[in-house]
PDB file of C-alpha atoms in Angstrom:
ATOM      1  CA  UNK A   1     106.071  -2.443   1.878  1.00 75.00           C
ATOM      2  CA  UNK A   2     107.318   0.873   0.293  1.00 81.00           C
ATOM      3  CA  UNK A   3     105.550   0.644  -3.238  1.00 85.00           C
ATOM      4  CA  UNK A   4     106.956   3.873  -4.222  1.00 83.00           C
ATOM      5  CA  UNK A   5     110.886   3.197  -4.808  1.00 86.00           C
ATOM      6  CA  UNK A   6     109.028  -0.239  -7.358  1.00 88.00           C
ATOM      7  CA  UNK A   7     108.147  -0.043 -10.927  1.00 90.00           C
ATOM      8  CA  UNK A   8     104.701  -1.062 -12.323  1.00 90.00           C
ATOM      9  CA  UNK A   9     106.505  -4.321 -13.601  1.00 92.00           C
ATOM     10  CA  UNK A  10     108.115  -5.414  -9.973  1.00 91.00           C
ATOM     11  CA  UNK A  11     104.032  -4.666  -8.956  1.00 90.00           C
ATOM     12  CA  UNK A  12     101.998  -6.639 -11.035  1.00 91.00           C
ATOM     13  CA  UNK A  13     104.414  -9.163 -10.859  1.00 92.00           C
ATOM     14  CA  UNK A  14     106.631 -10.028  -7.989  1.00 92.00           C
ATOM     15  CA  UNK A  15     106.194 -11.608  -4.715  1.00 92.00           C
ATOM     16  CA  UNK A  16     106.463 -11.527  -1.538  1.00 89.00           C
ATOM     17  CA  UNK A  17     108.486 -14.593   0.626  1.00 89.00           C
ATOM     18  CA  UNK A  18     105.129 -15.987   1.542  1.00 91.00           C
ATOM     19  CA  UNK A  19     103.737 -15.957  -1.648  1.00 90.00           C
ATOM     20  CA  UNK A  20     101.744 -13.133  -1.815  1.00 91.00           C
ATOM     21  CA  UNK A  21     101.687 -10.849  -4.603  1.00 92.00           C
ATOM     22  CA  UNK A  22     102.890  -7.252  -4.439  1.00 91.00           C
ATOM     23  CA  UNK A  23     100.036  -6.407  -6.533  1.00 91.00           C
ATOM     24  CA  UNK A  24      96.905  -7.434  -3.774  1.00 92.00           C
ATOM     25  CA  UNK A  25      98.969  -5.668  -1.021  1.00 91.00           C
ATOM     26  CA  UNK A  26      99.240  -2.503  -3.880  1.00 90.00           C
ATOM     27  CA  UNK A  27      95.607  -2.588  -4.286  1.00 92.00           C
ATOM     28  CA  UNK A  28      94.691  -3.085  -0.341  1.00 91.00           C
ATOM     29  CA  UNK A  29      96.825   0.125   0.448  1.00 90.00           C
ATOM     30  CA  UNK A  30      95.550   1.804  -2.362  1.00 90.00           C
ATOM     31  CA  UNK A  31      92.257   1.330  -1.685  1.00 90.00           C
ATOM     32  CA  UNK A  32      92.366   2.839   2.056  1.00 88.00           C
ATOM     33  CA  UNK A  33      94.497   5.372   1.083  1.00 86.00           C
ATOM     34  CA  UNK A  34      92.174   6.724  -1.866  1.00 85.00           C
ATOM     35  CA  UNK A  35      88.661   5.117  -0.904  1.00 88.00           C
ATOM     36  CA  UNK A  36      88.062   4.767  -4.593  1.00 88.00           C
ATOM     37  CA  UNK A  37      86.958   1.407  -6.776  1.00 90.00           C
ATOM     38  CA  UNK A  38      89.976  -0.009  -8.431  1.00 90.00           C
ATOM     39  CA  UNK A  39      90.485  -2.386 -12.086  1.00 90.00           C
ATOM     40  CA  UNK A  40      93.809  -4.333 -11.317  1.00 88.00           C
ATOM     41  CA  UNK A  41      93.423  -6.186 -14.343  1.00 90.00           C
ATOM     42  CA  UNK A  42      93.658  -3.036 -16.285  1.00 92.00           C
ATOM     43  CA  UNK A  43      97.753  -1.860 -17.106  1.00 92.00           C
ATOM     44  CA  UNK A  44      97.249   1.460 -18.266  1.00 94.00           C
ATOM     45  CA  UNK A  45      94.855   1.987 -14.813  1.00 93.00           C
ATOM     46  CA  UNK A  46      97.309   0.011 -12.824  1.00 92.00           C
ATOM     47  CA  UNK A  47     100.163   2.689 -13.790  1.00 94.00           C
ATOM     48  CA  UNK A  48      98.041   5.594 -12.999  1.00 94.00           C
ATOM     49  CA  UNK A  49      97.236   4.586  -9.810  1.00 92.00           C
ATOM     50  CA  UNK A  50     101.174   3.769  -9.263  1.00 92.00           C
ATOM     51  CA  UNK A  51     101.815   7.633 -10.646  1.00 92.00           C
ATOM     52  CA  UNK A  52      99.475   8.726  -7.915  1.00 90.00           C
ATOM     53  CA  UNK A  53     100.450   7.026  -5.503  1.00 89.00           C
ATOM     54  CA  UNK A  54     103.887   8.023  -5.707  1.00 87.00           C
ATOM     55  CA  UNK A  55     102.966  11.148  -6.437  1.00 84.00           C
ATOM     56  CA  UNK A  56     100.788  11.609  -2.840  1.00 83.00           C
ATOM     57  CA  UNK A  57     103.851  10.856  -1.210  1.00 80.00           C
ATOM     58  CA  UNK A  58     106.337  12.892  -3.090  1.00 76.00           C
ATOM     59  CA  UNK A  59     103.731  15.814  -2.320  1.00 70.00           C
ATOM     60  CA  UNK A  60     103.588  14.771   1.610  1.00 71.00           C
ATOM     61  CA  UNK A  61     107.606  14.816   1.644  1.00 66.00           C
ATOM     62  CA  UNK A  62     107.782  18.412   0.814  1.00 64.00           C
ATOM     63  CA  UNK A  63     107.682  20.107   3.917  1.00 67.00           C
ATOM     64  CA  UNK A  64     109.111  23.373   2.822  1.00 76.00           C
ATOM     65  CA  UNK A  65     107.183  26.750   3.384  1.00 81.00           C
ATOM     66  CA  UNK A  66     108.704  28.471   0.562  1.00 83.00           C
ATOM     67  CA  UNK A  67     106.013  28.687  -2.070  1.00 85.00           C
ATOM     68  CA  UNK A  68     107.511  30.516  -5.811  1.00 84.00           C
ATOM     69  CA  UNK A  69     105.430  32.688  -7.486  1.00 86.00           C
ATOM     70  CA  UNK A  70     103.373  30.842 -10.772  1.00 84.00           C
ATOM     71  CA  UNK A  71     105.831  32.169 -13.886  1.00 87.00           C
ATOM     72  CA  UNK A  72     108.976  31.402 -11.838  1.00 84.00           C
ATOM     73  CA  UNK A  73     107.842  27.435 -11.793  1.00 84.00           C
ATOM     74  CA  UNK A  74     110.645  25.187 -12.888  1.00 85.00           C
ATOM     75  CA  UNK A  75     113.301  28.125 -12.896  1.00 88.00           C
ATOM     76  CA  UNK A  76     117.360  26.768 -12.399  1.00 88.00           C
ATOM     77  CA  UNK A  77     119.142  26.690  -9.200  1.00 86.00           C
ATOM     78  CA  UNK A  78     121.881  28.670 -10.791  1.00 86.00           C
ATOM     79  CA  UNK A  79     123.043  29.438 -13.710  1.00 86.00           C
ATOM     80  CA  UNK A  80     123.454  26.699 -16.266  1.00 86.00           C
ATOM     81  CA  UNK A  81     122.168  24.067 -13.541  1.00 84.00           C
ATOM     82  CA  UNK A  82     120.118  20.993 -14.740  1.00 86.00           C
ATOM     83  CA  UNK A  83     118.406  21.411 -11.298  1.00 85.00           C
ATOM     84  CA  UNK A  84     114.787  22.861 -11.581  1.00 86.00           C
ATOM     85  CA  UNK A  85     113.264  24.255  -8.828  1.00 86.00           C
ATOM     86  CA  UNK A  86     109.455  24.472  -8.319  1.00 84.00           C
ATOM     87  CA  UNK A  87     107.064  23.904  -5.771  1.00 80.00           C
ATOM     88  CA  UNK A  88     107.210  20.254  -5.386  1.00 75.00           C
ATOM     89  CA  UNK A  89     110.853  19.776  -4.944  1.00 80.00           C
ATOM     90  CA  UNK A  90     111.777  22.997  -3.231  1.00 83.00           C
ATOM     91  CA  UNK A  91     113.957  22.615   0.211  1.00 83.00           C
ATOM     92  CA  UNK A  92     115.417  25.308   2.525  1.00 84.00           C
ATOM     93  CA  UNK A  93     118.554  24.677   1.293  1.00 86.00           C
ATOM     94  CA  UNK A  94     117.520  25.789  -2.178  1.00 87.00           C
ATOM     95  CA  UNK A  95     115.387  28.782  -1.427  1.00 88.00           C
ATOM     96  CA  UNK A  96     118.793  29.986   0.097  1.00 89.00           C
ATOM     97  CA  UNK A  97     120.681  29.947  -2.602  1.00 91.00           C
ATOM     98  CA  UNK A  98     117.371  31.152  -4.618  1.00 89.00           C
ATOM     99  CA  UNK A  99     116.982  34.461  -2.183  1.00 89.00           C
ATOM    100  CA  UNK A 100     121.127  34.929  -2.285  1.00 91.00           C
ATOM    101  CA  UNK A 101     120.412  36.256  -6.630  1.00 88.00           C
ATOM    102  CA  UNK A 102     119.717  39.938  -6.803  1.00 89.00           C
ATOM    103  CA  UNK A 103     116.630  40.628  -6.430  1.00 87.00           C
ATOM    104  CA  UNK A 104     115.621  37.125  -5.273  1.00 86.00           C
ATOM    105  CA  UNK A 105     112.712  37.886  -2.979  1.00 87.00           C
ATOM    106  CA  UNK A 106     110.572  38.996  -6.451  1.00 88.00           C
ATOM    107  CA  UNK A 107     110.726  35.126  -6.781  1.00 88.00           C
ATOM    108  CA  UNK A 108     109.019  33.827  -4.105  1.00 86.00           C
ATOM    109  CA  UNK A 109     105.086  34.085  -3.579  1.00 85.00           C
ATOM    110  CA  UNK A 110     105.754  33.619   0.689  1.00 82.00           C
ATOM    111  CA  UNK A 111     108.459  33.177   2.437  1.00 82.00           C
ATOM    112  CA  UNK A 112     108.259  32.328   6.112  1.00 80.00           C
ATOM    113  CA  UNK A 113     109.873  33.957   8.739  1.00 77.00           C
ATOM    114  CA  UNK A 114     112.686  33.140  11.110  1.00 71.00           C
ATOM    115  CA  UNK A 115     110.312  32.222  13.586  1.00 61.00           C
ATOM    116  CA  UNK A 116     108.881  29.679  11.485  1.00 58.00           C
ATOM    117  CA  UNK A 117     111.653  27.975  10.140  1.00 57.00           C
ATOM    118  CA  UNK A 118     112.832  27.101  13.714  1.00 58.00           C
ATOM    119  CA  UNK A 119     109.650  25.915  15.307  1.00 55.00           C
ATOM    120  CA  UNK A 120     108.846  23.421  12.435  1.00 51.00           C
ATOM    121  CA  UNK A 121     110.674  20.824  12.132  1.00 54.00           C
ATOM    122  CA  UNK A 122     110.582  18.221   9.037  1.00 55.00           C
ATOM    123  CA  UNK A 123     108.736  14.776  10.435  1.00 59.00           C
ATOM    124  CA  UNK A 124     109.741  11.932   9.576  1.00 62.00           C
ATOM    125  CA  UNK A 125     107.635   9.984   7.064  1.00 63.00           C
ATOM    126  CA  UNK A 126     106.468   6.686   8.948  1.00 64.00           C
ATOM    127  CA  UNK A 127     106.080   3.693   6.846  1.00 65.00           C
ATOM    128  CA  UNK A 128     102.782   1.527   7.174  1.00 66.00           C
ATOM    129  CA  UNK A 129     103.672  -1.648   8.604  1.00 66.00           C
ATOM    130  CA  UNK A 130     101.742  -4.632   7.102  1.00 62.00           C
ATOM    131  CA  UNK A 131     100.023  -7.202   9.006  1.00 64.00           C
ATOM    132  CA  UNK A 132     101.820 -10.167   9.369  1.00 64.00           C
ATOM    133  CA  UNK A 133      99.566 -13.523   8.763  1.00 64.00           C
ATOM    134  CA  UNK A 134     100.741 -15.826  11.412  1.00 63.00           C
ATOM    135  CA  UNK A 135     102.159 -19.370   9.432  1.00 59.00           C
ATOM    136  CA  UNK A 136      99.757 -21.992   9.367  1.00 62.00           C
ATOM    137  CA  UNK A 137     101.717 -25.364  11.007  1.00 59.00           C
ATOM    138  CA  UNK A 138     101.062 -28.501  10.828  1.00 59.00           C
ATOM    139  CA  UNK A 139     103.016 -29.623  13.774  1.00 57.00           C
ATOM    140  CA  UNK A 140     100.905 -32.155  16.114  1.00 56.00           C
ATOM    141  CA  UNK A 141     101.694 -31.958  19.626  1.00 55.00           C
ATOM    142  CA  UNK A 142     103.602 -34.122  21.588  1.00 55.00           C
ATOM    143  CA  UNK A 143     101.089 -35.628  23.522  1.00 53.00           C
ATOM    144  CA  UNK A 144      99.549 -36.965  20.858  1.00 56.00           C
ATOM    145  CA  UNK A 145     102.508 -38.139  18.805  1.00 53.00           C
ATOM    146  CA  UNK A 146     102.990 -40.424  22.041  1.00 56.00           C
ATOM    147  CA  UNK A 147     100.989 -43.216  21.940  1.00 55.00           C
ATOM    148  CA  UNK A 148     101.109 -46.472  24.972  1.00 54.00           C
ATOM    149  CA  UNK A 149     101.137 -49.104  21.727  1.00 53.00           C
ATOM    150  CA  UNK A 150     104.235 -50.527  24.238  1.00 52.00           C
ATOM    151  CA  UNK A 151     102.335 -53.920  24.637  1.00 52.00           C
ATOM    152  CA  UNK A 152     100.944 -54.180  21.276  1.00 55.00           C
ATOM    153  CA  UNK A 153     104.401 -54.018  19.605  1.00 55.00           C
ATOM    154  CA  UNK A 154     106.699 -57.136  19.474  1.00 58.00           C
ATOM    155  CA  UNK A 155     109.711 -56.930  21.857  1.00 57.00           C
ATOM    156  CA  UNK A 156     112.327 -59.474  21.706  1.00 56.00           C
ATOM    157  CA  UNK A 157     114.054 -58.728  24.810  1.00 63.00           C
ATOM    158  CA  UNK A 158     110.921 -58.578  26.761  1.00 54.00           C
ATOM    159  CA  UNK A 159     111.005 -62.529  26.281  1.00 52.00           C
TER     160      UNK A 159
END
């Protein structure tokens, strides 16, 4: 279940084929993710804990070793871009065009080397799978839907 592309309203209250509501299996991941005690019946708690959840993955997504000095947080891609570059979002791709300004190294806080941009390579992020609960049936078996009621039953071409 990927919790972090849903709002807080698809959360608290949709479900799930079965029956089961998005908001226990929110709370079970939550709670072994964090380890910390939990209100669901609480909606302003219910959306922090949504913010930080989706916030622990956006931060686990980043896998870029370009870190930008403090002051130069939030500065734009180019000029007159609505992009904003800072620590959180930064990519290869945009430190490139970041280092390509004059002067662009004064930006940065560490940049990696060569070396390091070819041995790592971005993983990619692994969704928990959820346990499936097997369906309860109420099927009988065969055996003992047969029953030997043959001479018990009346049989008019047995006469």
């Amino acid at each position: 279940m990927d919790f972090t592309t849903m709002d807080i309203r698809t959360v608290t209250q949709g479900k799930r084929g079965d029956g089961v509501r998005y908001l226990q299996l929110f709370m079970q991941e939550y709670t072994s993710l964090f380890n910390e005690r939990v209100n669901p019946g609480c909606p302003k708690c219910l959306t922090q804990y949504l913010t930080k959840y989706k916030n622990h993955f956006k931060t686990m997504a980043n896998t870029s070793k370009y870190r930008l000095h403090a002051k130069y947080e939030n500065i734009p891609l180019e000029f007159g871009s609505p992009i904003l570059v800072n620590n959180a979002n930064i990519t290869p791709e945009y430190a490139q065009k970041l280092l390509s300004r004059p002067n662009g190294e004064r930006l940065f806080a560490h940049i990696p080397t060569e070396e390091a941009l070819i041995t790592t390579e971005p993983k990619p992020r692994k969704k928990r799978q959820v346990k499936k609960q097997p369906l309860q049936h109420d099927i009988k078996k065969q055996a003992d839907l047969e029953t030997d009621d043959a001479d018990t039953l009346p049989n008019p071409q047995a006469q």
